[in-house]
Short mmCIF file of C-alpha atoms and ligand atoms in Angstrom, two decimals:
data_model
loop_
_atom_site.label_atom_id
_atom_site.label_comp_id
_atom_site.label_asym_id
_atom_site.label_seq_id
_atom_site.Cartn_x
_atom_site.Cartn_y
_atom_site.Cartn_z
CA UNK R 45 0.00 0.00 0.00
CA UNK R 46 1.32 3.45 -0.92
CA UNK R 47 2.13 6.01 1.74
CA UNK R 48 -0.36 8.85 2.08
CA UNK R 49 0.58 12.52 2.17
CA UNK R 50 -2.20 14.85 3.30
CA UNK R 51 -2.02 18.62 2.87
CA UNK R 52 -4.54 21.02 4.38
CA UNK R 53 -4.38 24.66 5.38
CA UNK R 54 -4.23 23.68 9.06
CA UNK R 55 -2.98 20.42 10.50
CA UNK R 56 -4.67 18.55 13.29
CA UNK R 57 -1.77 17.50 15.55
CA UNK R 58 -2.44 14.42 17.67
CA UNK R 59 -2.98 15.07 21.41
CA UNK R 60 0.03 14.38 23.63
CA UNK R 61 -2.01 11.97 25.79
CA UNK R 62 -2.95 9.91 22.70
CA UNK R 63 -6.66 10.80 22.89
CA UNK R 64 -8.42 10.90 19.50
CA UNK R 65 -8.75 14.23 17.68
CA UNK R 66 -12.02 16.18 17.88
CA UNK R 67 -13.96 16.07 14.63
CA UNK R 68 -14.60 13.28 12.18
CA UNK R 69 -12.39 14.55 9.38
CA UNK R 70 -9.26 14.59 11.56
CA UNK R 71 -10.11 11.14 12.92
CA UNK R 72 -10.62 9.67 9.45
CA UNK R 73 -7.50 11.23 7.97
CA UNK R 74 -5.42 10.18 10.94
CA UNK R 75 -6.73 6.62 10.65
CA UNK R 76 -5.91 6.58 6.93
CA UNK R 77 -2.43 7.93 7.70
CA UNK R 78 -1.83 5.37 10.46
CA UNK R 79 -2.83 2.55 8.13
CA UNK R 80 -0.62 3.68 5.28
CA UNK R 81 2.07 5.72 7.00
CA UNK R 82 2.97 9.09 5.55
CA UNK R 83 2.85 12.79 6.27
CA UNK R 84 0.43 15.62 7.00
CA UNK R 85 1.54 19.08 6.03
CA UNK R 86 -0.01 22.49 6.61
CA UNK R 87 0.28 25.93 8.15
CA UNK R 88 1.16 26.01 11.85
CA UNK R 89 -1.22 28.94 12.43
CA UNK R 90 1.82 31.06 13.45
CA UNK R 91 3.21 34.05 11.65
CA UNK R 92 6.93 34.56 11.41
CA UNK R 93 9.10 37.22 9.83
CA UNK R 94 11.37 34.46 8.58
CA UNK R 95 8.87 32.11 7.00
CA UNK R 96 10.45 32.38 3.55
CA UNK R 97 13.67 30.83 4.72
CA UNK R 98 12.44 28.84 7.69
CA UNK R 99 12.42 25.07 7.43
CA UNK R 100 9.36 22.94 8.16
CA UNK R 101 8.87 21.94 11.78
CA UNK R 102 8.67 18.16 11.73
CA UNK R 103 7.09 16.01 14.43
CA UNK R 104 7.26 12.25 14.06
CA UNK R 105 4.48 10.18 15.71
CA UNK R 106 4.90 6.50 14.89
CA UNK R 107 4.65 6.20 11.10
CA UNK R 108 3.29 9.73 10.50
CA UNK R 109 5.34 12.89 10.00
CA UNK R 110 3.50 16.10 10.87
CA UNK R 111 5.10 18.92 8.89
CA UNK R 112 4.21 22.47 9.86
CA UNK R 113 5.18 25.71 8.23
CA UNK R 114 4.89 29.26 9.50
CA UNK R 115 3.74 32.02 7.16
CA UNK R 116 4.68 35.68 7.06
CA UNK R 117 2.11 38.30 8.02
CA UNK R 118 1.86 39.32 4.37
CA UNK R 119 1.24 35.72 3.35
CA UNK R 120 -1.52 35.32 5.94
CA UNK R 121 -3.12 38.60 4.92
CA UNK R 122 -3.03 37.93 1.16
CA UNK R 123 -3.39 34.16 0.89
CA UNK R 124 -5.58 33.30 3.88
CA UNK R 125 -7.66 36.36 4.78
CA UNK R 126 -7.41 37.92 1.36
CA UNK R 127 -7.98 35.49 -1.48
CA UNK R 128 -9.14 32.34 0.33
CA UNK R 129 -11.57 33.93 2.77
CA UNK R 130 -12.56 37.17 1.02
CA UNK R 131 -12.82 35.83 -2.54
CA UNK R 132 -13.14 32.05 -2.76
CA UNK R 133 -15.27 31.54 0.37
CA UNK R 134 -17.95 34.15 -0.50
CA UNK R 135 -17.93 33.20 -4.19
CA UNK R 136 -18.40 29.49 -3.46
CA UNK R 137 -21.23 30.38 -1.06
CA UNK R 138 -22.97 32.41 -3.78
CA UNK R 139 -22.08 35.74 -2.12
CA UNK R 140 -20.15 37.57 -4.82
CA UNK R 141 -21.52 40.76 -3.22
CA UNK R 142 -19.18 40.10 -0.28
CA UNK R 143 -16.13 39.18 -2.37
CA UNK R 144 -13.25 41.65 -2.39
CA UNK R 145 -11.07 40.66 -5.28
CA UNK R 146 -7.60 42.17 -5.53
CA UNK R 147 -4.65 41.18 -7.73
CA UNK R 148 -2.24 41.48 -4.81
CA UNK R 149 -4.27 38.94 -2.82
CA UNK R 150 -4.55 36.61 -5.78
CA UNK R 151 -0.78 36.77 -6.34
CA UNK R 152 -0.27 36.05 -2.63
CA UNK R 153 -2.56 33.01 -2.89
CA UNK R 154 -0.57 31.51 -5.78
CA UNK R 155 2.72 32.48 -4.09
CA UNK R 156 1.88 30.68 -0.85
CA UNK R 157 0.77 27.61 -2.82
CA UNK R 158 4.15 27.61 -4.57
CA UNK R 159 5.83 27.98 -1.18
CA UNK R 160 3.83 24.99 0.14
CA UNK R 161 4.90 22.96 -2.92
CA UNK R 162 8.58 23.85 -2.42
CA UNK R 163 8.39 22.81 1.24
CA UNK R 164 6.42 19.65 0.50
CA UNK R 165 8.39 18.29 -2.48
CA UNK R 166 11.39 17.00 -0.48
CA UNK R 167 9.03 14.93 1.72
CA UNK R 168 7.45 13.12 -1.23
CA UNK R 169 8.60 9.61 -2.14
CA UNK R 170 8.01 8.18 -5.64
CA UNK R 171 5.03 5.93 -4.73
CA UNK R 172 3.28 8.34 -2.34
CA UNK R 173 -0.36 9.24 -2.92
CA UNK R 174 -1.14 12.89 -2.17
CA UNK R 175 -4.47 14.19 -0.91
CA UNK R 176 -4.91 17.96 -0.89
CA UNK R 177 -7.81 19.54 1.02
CA UNK R 178 -9.98 22.53 0.35
CA UNK R 179 -10.16 25.89 -1.31
CA UNK R 180 -6.97 27.31 0.21
CA UNK R 181 -4.82 24.93 -1.80
CA UNK R 182 -6.40 24.55 -5.26
CA UNK R 183 -3.16 25.46 -7.17
CA UNK R 184 -0.94 23.09 -5.17
CA UNK R 185 -0.94 20.21 -7.67
CA UNK R 186 -0.08 22.53 -10.57
CA UNK R 187 2.89 23.88 -8.59
CA UNK R 188 4.04 20.35 -7.70
CA UNK R 189 3.71 19.20 -11.32
CA UNK R 190 5.91 22.11 -12.38
CA UNK R 191 8.53 20.81 -10.01
CA UNK R 192 8.37 17.41 -11.69
CA UNK R 193 6.17 15.58 -9.15
CA UNK R 194 4.27 12.86 -11.02
CA UNK R 195 2.57 11.09 -8.10
CA UNK R 196 -1.18 10.51 -7.91
CA UNK R 197 -2.69 13.70 -6.44
CA UNK R 198 -6.29 14.02 -5.30
CA UNK R 199 -8.18 17.13 -4.24
CA UNK R 200 -11.30 17.42 -2.12
CA UNK R 201 -13.35 20.61 -1.98
CA UNK R 202 -15.18 20.91 1.33
CA UNK R 203 -17.30 23.88 0.24
CA UNK R 204 -19.81 24.18 -2.63
CA UNK R 205 -18.79 24.66 -6.25
CA UNK R 206 -21.17 27.29 -7.66
CA UNK R 207 -22.72 27.50 -11.14
CA UNK R 208 -20.66 28.84 -14.06
CA UNK R 209 -22.46 32.20 -14.04
CA UNK R 210 -21.00 32.86 -10.61
CA UNK R 211 -17.57 31.37 -11.18
CA UNK R 212 -16.91 33.61 -14.19
CA UNK R 213 -17.49 36.67 -12.01
CA UNK R 214 -14.20 35.93 -10.27
CA UNK R 215 -11.45 37.52 -12.36
CA UNK R 216 -9.01 34.64 -11.70
CA UNK R 217 -11.45 31.88 -12.64
CA UNK R 218 -9.44 30.46 -15.56
CA UNK R 219 -6.30 30.11 -13.44
CA UNK R 220 -8.22 28.43 -10.66
CA UNK R 221 -9.92 25.91 -12.94
CA UNK R 222 -6.75 25.24 -14.91
CA UNK R 223 -5.10 24.38 -11.59
CA UNK R 224 -7.76 21.75 -10.90
CA UNK R 225 -6.89 19.89 -14.11
CA UNK R 226 -3.50 18.95 -12.61
CA UNK R 227 -5.13 16.61 -10.09
CA UNK R 228 -5.85 12.97 -10.88
CA UNK R 229 -9.12 13.07 -8.93
CA UNK R 230 -11.20 16.10 -7.94
CA UNK R 231 -13.84 15.38 -5.29
CA UNK R 232 -16.90 17.51 -4.60
CA UNK R 233 -19.43 17.17 -1.79
CA UNK R 234 -22.53 16.56 -3.93
CA UNK R 235 -23.68 15.74 -7.44
CA UNK R 236 -24.93 19.34 -7.73
CA UNK R 237 -21.40 20.69 -7.21
CA UNK R 238 -20.07 18.22 -9.74
CA UNK R 239 -22.74 19.25 -12.26
CA UNK R 240 -21.83 22.91 -11.73
CA UNK R 241 -18.18 22.12 -12.38
CA UNK R 242 -18.96 20.14 -15.53
CA UNK R 243 -21.29 22.97 -16.64
CA UNK R 244 -18.40 25.42 -16.30
CA UNK R 245 -16.06 23.28 -18.43
CA UNK R 246 -18.72 23.08 -21.12
CA UNK R 247 -19.73 26.71 -20.98
CA UNK R 248 -16.16 27.99 -21.17
CA UNK R 249 -15.35 25.36 -23.80
CA UNK R 250 -12.24 24.29 -21.95
CA UNK R 251 -13.05 20.67 -21.19
CA UNK R 252 -14.75 17.52 -22.42
CA UNK R 253 -16.62 14.89 -20.50
CA UNK R 254 -15.02 11.71 -21.88
CA UNK R 255 -17.27 9.41 -19.84
CA UNK R 256 -16.89 7.24 -16.78
CA UNK R 257 -16.31 10.27 -14.55
CA UNK R 258 -13.30 11.35 -16.62
CA UNK R 259 -12.65 14.75 -18.15
CA UNK R 260 -10.13 16.18 -20.55
CA UNK R 261 -9.07 19.77 -20.00
CA UNK R 262 -5.91 21.81 -20.56
CA UNK R 263 -4.25 18.78 -22.16
CA UNK R 264 -4.76 16.54 -19.12
CA UNK R 265 -7.19 13.75 -18.29
CA UNK R 266 -8.53 13.62 -14.73
CA UNK R 267 -11.47 12.18 -12.84
CA UNK R 268 -14.07 14.17 -10.91
CA UNK R 269 -16.86 12.88 -8.70
CA UNK R 270 -19.17 13.49 -5.74
CA UNK R 271 -17.88 12.17 -2.40
CA UNK R 272 -20.23 13.36 0.36
CA UNK R 273 -18.23 13.68 3.57
CA UNK R 274 -19.63 12.19 6.75
CA UNK R 275 -19.04 11.65 10.47
CA UNK R 276 -17.95 8.78 12.69
CA UNK R 277 -21.57 7.76 13.06
CA UNK R 278 -21.38 4.83 15.50
CA UNK R 279 -18.75 6.45 17.71
CA UNK R 280 -20.65 9.73 17.87
CA UNK R 281 -23.92 7.95 18.72
CA UNK R 282 -22.20 6.17 21.58
CA UNK R 283 -20.57 9.40 22.71
CA UNK R 284 -23.94 11.20 22.80
CA UNK R 285 -25.52 8.41 24.84
CA UNK R 286 -22.74 8.61 27.41
CA UNK R 287 -22.82 12.41 27.42
CA UNK R 288 -26.25 12.34 29.08
CA UNK R 289 -24.44 11.96 32.43
CA UNK R 290 -22.14 14.94 31.77
CA UNK R 291 -22.70 17.50 34.58
CA UNK R 292 -23.16 20.39 32.15
CA UNK R 293 -25.70 18.42 30.09
CA UNK R 294 -27.60 17.51 33.27
CA UNK R 295 -27.74 21.20 34.20
CA UNK R 296 -28.98 22.05 30.73
CA UNK R 297 -31.70 19.40 31.04
CA UNK R 298 -32.85 20.84 34.37
CA UNK R 299 -32.93 24.36 32.99
CA UNK R 300 -35.19 23.44 30.06
CA UNK R 301 -37.35 21.05 32.09
CA UNK R 302 -40.87 21.07 30.75
CA UNK R 303 -39.87 22.86 27.55
CA UNK R 304 -38.79 21.50 24.18
CA UNK R 305 -35.23 22.35 23.25
CA UNK R 306 -34.45 23.55 19.71
CA UNK R 307 -30.75 23.59 18.92
CA UNK R 308 -28.67 25.43 16.33
CA UNK R 309 -24.87 24.95 16.14
CA UNK R 310 -22.74 26.83 13.65
CA UNK R 311 -19.44 28.61 13.35
CA UNK R 312 -20.29 32.29 13.18
CA UNK R 313 -20.49 32.68 9.41
CA UNK R 314 -22.85 34.46 7.03
CA UNK R 315 -23.31 31.24 5.04
CA UNK R 316 -24.99 29.58 8.02
CA UNK R 317 -28.18 31.67 7.93
CA UNK R 318 -28.22 32.43 11.66
CA UNK R 319 -30.00 35.78 11.33
CA UNK R 320 -32.72 34.22 9.12
CA UNK R 321 -33.06 31.34 11.60
CA UNK R 322 -33.62 33.73 14.52
CA UNK R 323 -36.26 35.54 12.45
CA UNK R 324 -37.98 32.25 11.63
CA UNK R 325 -37.97 31.30 15.31
CA UNK R 326 -39.59 34.61 16.25
CA UNK R 327 -42.20 34.08 13.56
CA UNK R 328 -42.83 30.55 14.82
CA UNK R 329 -43.61 31.88 18.30
CA UNK R 330 -45.75 34.80 17.13
CA UNK R 331 -47.81 32.58 14.82
CA UNK R 332 -48.02 29.71 17.33
CA UNK R 333 -48.56 31.47 20.67
CA UNK R 334 -49.36 28.14 22.32
CA UNK R 335 -45.62 27.48 22.27
CA UNK R 336 -44.83 30.55 24.38
CA UNK R 337 -42.83 29.46 27.40
CA UNK R 338 -42.90 25.89 26.01
CA UNK R 339 -39.68 25.98 23.96
CA UNK R 340 -36.09 27.15 24.35
CA UNK R 341 -33.98 27.88 21.30
CA UNK R 342 -30.30 27.36 22.07
CA UNK R 343 -27.94 28.77 19.45
CA UNK R 344 -24.29 27.78 19.91
CA UNK R 345 -22.03 29.90 17.73
CA UNK R 346 -18.30 29.86 18.31
CA UNK R 347 -16.51 32.85 16.82
CA UNK R 348 -14.64 32.33 13.60
CA UNK R 349 -12.40 34.51 11.44
CA UNK R 350 -13.07 37.53 13.69
CA UNK R 351 -10.34 39.46 11.88
CA UNK R 352 -12.45 39.61 8.68
CA UNK R 353 -14.74 42.70 8.97
CA UNK R 354 -17.93 40.91 7.78
CA UNK R 355 -17.54 38.40 10.59
CA UNK R 356 -17.06 41.01 13.28
CA UNK R 357 -20.15 42.80 12.01
CA UNK R 358 -22.13 39.55 11.99
CA UNK R 359 -21.21 38.85 15.57
CA UNK R 360 -22.82 42.14 16.55
CA UNK R 361 -25.86 41.55 14.36
CA UNK R 362 -26.60 38.09 15.76
CA UNK R 363 -26.20 39.24 19.38
CA UNK R 364 -28.46 42.25 18.74
CA UNK R 365 -31.06 40.16 16.95
CA UNK R 366 -31.19 37.56 19.73
CA UNK R 367 -31.48 40.36 22.31
CA UNK R 368 -34.22 42.14 20.37
CA UNK R 369 -36.28 38.96 19.96
CA UNK R 370 -35.89 38.03 23.63
CA UNK R 371 -37.02 41.53 24.53
CA UNK R 372 -39.99 41.37 22.19
CA UNK R 373 -41.37 37.89 22.95
CA UNK R 374 -39.77 36.87 26.27
CA UNK R 375 -41.59 37.04 29.57
CA UNK R 376 -40.43 37.48 33.17
CA UNK R 377 -40.05 33.71 33.54
CA UNK R 378 -38.99 32.79 29.98
CA UNK R 379 -35.92 33.62 27.90
CA UNK R 380 -36.82 32.23 24.45
CA UNK R 381 -33.34 32.34 22.89
CA UNK R 382 -30.13 31.35 24.61
CA UNK R 383 -27.16 32.47 22.61
CA UNK R 384 -23.68 31.14 23.33
CA UNK R 385 -20.92 32.88 21.44
CA UNK R 386 -18.08 30.51 22.29
CA UNK R 387 -17.08 26.93 21.70
CA UNK R 388 -18.40 24.21 23.99
CA UNK R 389 -16.84 20.78 24.52
CA UNK R 390 -17.65 18.02 22.05
CA UNK R 391 -19.13 15.90 24.81
CA UNK R 392 -21.51 18.67 25.97
CA UNK R 393 -22.41 19.33 22.35
CA UNK R 394 -23.29 15.66 21.76
CA UNK R 395 -25.39 15.60 24.94
CA UNK R 396 -27.25 18.77 23.93
CA UNK R 397 -28.02 17.38 20.47
CA UNK R 398 -29.58 14.35 22.13
CA UNK R 399 -31.59 16.52 24.47
CA UNK R 400 -32.99 18.65 21.65
CA UNK R 401 -36.41 17.94 20.14
CA UNK R 402 -35.42 19.85 17.01
CA UNK R 403 -32.06 20.20 15.24
CA UNK R 404 -32.42 23.55 13.51
CA UNK R 405 -29.88 23.51 10.65
CA UNK R 406 -30.68 26.18 8.10
CA UNK R 407 -27.59 27.38 6.20
CA UNK R 408 -28.14 29.62 3.18
CA UNK R 409 -25.49 27.54 1.45
CA UNK R 410 -23.24 24.78 2.82
CA UNK R 411 -20.91 22.25 1.23
CA UNK R 412 -22.22 19.46 3.44
CA UNK R 413 -22.96 20.53 7.05
CA UNK R 414 -21.80 17.95 9.54
CA UNK R 415 -23.93 19.38 12.35
CA UNK R 416 -26.99 17.90 10.60
CA UNK R 417 -25.37 14.46 10.54
CA UNK R 418 -24.13 14.73 14.14
CA UNK R 419 -27.61 15.72 15.32
CA UNK R 420 -29.10 12.60 13.72
CA UNK R 421 -26.39 10.30 15.12
CA UNK R 422 -26.86 11.70 18.64
CA UNK R 423 -30.58 10.90 18.94
CA UNK R 424 -32.21 8.47 21.34
CA UNK R 425 -33.66 5.74 19.04
CA UNK R 426 -36.81 5.52 21.19
CA UNK R 427 -37.55 9.23 21.25
CA UNK R 428 -35.59 10.82 18.41
CA UNK R 429 -35.85 14.51 17.67
CA UNK R 430 -36.59 15.98 14.23
CA UNK R 431 -34.03 17.52 11.91
CA UNK R 432 -35.21 20.74 10.24
CA UNK R 433 -32.73 21.14 7.41
CA UNK R 434 -32.06 23.72 4.72
CA UNK R 435 -32.41 22.41 1.20
CA UNK R 436 -29.23 24.38 0.44
CA UNK R 437 -27.00 22.22 2.66
CA UNK R 438 -25.16 19.42 0.85
CA UNK R 439 -26.47 17.02 3.51
CA UNK R 440 -30.04 17.62 2.26
CA UNK R 441 -29.12 15.45 -0.76
CA UNK R 442 -28.75 12.49 1.61
CA UNK R 443 -30.83 13.08 4.76
CA UNK R 444 -34.23 12.30 3.29
CA UNK R 445 -35.93 11.94 6.68
CA UNK R 446 -35.36 15.61 7.53
CA UNK R 447 -38.04 18.28 7.23
CA UNK R 448 -36.55 20.34 4.43
CA UNK R 449 -36.90 24.11 4.37
CA UNK R 450 -35.93 27.09 2.27
CA UNK R 451 -34.23 29.40 4.82
CA UNK R 452 -35.14 32.47 2.75
CA UNK R 453 -38.81 31.63 3.45
CA UNK R 454 -39.28 32.65 7.06
CA UNK R 455 -42.96 31.55 7.20
CA UNK R 456 -42.18 28.17 5.66
CA UNK R 457 -39.32 27.64 8.11
CA UNK R 458 -41.51 28.65 11.06
CA UNK R 459 -44.17 26.17 9.89
CA UNK R 460 -41.54 23.44 9.63
CA UNK R 461 -40.58 24.00 13.29
CA UNK R 462 -44.25 23.69 14.27
CA UNK R 463 -44.53 20.51 12.20
CA UNK R 464 -41.38 19.05 13.81
CA UNK R 465 -42.58 19.79 17.35
CA UNK R 466 -46.00 18.24 16.78
CA UNK R 467 -44.82 15.14 14.91
CA UNK R 468 -45.90 11.76 16.29
CA UNK R 469 -43.21 9.63 17.89
CA UNK R 470 -43.84 6.93 15.30
CA UNK R 471 -43.15 9.27 12.39
CA UNK R 472 -40.09 10.64 14.19
CA UNK R 473 -38.72 7.10 14.62
CA UNK R 474 -39.33 6.22 10.96
CA UNK R 475 -37.68 9.36 9.68
CA UNK R 476 -34.75 8.98 12.07
CA UNK R 477 -34.21 5.26 11.36
CA UNK R 478 -33.86 5.81 7.61
CA UNK R 479 -31.31 8.59 8.15
CA UNK R 480 -29.39 6.71 10.84
CA UNK R 481 -29.14 3.53 8.75
CA UNK R 482 -27.86 5.61 5.87
CA UNK R 483 -25.26 7.36 8.07
CA UNK R 484 -24.08 4.06 9.59
CA UNK R 485 -23.44 2.74 6.08
CA UNK R 486 -21.94 5.99 4.87
CA UNK R 487 -19.62 7.18 7.61
CA UNK R 488 -16.41 9.19 7.35
CA UNK R 489 -14.17 6.11 7.22
CA UNK R 490 -16.13 4.86 4.21
CA UNK R 491 -15.82 8.35 2.65
CA UNK R 492 -12.06 8.32 3.12
CA UNK R 493 -11.63 4.77 1.79
CA UNK R 494 -13.80 5.41 -1.28
CA UNK R 495 -11.92 8.57 -2.21
CA UNK R 496 -8.52 6.95 -1.78
CA UNK R 497 -9.60 3.84 -3.68
CA UNK R 498 -10.77 5.95 -6.61
CA UNK R 499 -7.61 8.05 -6.46
CA UNK R 500 -5.34 5.03 -6.66
CA UNK R 501 -7.52 3.24 -9.24
CA UNK R 502 -5.61 2.44 -12.42
CA UNK R 503 -2.39 3.49 -10.79
C1 GDG Y 285 -16.73 22.97 6.22
C2 GDG Y 285 -17.89 23.19 5.23
C3 GDG Y 285 -18.51 20.79 5.49
C4 GDG Y 285 -19.38 23.74 15.94
N1 GDG Y 285 -19.52 24.43 17.09
C5 GDG Y 285 -18.85 23.74 18.03
C6 GDG Y 285 -18.30 22.60 17.44
N2 GDG Y 285 -18.64 22.63 16.15
C7 GDG Y 285 -18.29 21.58 15.19
C8 GDG Y 285 -19.50 20.80 14.75
C9 GDG Y 285 -19.03 20.26 13.39
C10 GDG Y 285 -18.06 21.33 12.91
O1 GDG Y 285 -17.75 22.16 14.02
C11 GDG Y 285 -18.70 22.21 11.86
O2 GDG Y 285 -18.76 21.50 10.67
P1 GDG Y 285 -19.76 21.91 9.51
O3 GDG Y 285 -19.73 20.82 8.51
O4 GDG Y 285 -21.13 22.09 10.07
O5 GDG Y 285 -19.26 23.32 8.95
P2 GDG Y 285 -17.87 24.08 8.56
O6 GDG Y 285 -17.04 24.37 9.74
O7 GDG Y 285 -18.31 25.27 7.79
O8 GDG Y 285 -17.08 23.04 7.60
C12 GDG Y 285 -19.02 22.23 5.52
C13 GDG Y 285 -17.26 20.63 6.33
O9 GDG Y 285 -16.27 21.61 6.00
C14 GDG Y 285 -16.63 19.25 6.17
O10 GDG Y 285 -16.36 18.99 4.83
O11 GDG Y 285 -19.52 19.93 5.99
O12 GDG Y 285 -20.07 22.39 4.58
O13 GDG Y 285 -18.35 24.55 5.28
O14 GDG Y 285 -18.33 19.05 13.56
O15 GDG Y 285 -19.79 19.82 15.70
N3 GDG Y 285 -17.60 21.67 18.11
C15 GDG Y 285 -17.42 21.88 19.45
N4 GDG Y 285 -17.89 23.00 20.09
C16 GDG Y 285 -18.63 23.94 19.41
O16 GDG Y 285 -19.05 24.93 20.01
N5 GDG Y 285 -16.72 20.99 20.18
#
């Protein structure tokens, strides 16, 4: 079996005490690395004045080398905050209105990818299989190819790939798509993303579908497919069951006693539709007054990317919105919305999912959305809650037992919450069982194996 070399913007270093990493992706990639041996390279998260000349920091844990690089402040500003998070992220989430394209940032993005390639190349052995992750590193294969690296290289995009009409609005779109043709396998979250990508090749007349998931573009033949990412379903289900005895979860249960809990969990990001969700919740209460003092909506929203102005502004908007709604519909003995603006432990999170009658997952656009899958896995099979899920999350393509909503339709979303809360236990069980069976068969290990199998196919 070939060694595996993973590259992602950030690296998940294993805990010193040997405990498993938090989050399914890190667990799956670490398991794949342990099985095959290899390396995981990425940015350390640190800035350094010397990054250009500094060597990689290597940490060896059994058969895996963790290789970390610092970046200069300019690199972080241009590559990470600039092009990745202020151009590619908004564009791929259909928010070109928020994109701030600049040539300096684009040059920084390609420069840092070249820098990654230069650092990575000496670690690569002839038979290694490389797996590059996400929108920060799209040009990495092209840079490696230029340096003579001929290994199998796969790429997985964790965020959506938008329709051609949107992609062409980004001035650098040709360079970005040309870069993708240097991979052997390009993985998207859903068939919709794949269709959008194929539509772009056709529309720009730069690629042909030559059948069997293979494409010819820019003089290269590569494969592209949909590989919906997942979670460690069985482990998470077990974790959630055990979390019921967690002291914090017990306290939470006491504090909502007699009320149904509705839970929302998202990084603070405009793609997650938090403002629209709060509106829909307010509408649900005002149109269903019988639920006054009968529900608690808990929104857990750890801060993310606070240095990007849109995110700082959003933080204020969400806090103000939650405060306004609580002021408008709350009573002396009832706070309708509880808003937590920091990260909580994975165990408490799992316990809260299980406690909640409704998982309220309504992104305006999301590559997959693992919260939806975690919510399902965490449920009590006897008394499962109901997932209210945006049709614009990649996970809506798979989780057929969810109540699907359009988050731009506040009334429709409010009605869906009412429907979820009044659903019979039998219907809840049926809906949950179908989703849980699907997630047990399609967990993150299976995702990882399928991608790597396809990447090495015909090698
Ligand atoms: C990107 C794509 C795609 C959240 N709050 C806390 C916490 N979380 C954990 C959740 C979940 C993860 O963070 C969020 O994953 P999502 O998939 O929902 O969203 P993104 O971060 O935007 O991820 C997305 C994903 O990549 C994978 O491909 O699904 O579409 O945007 O695991 O549980 N965890 C803890 N405390 C919190 O407060 N411990």
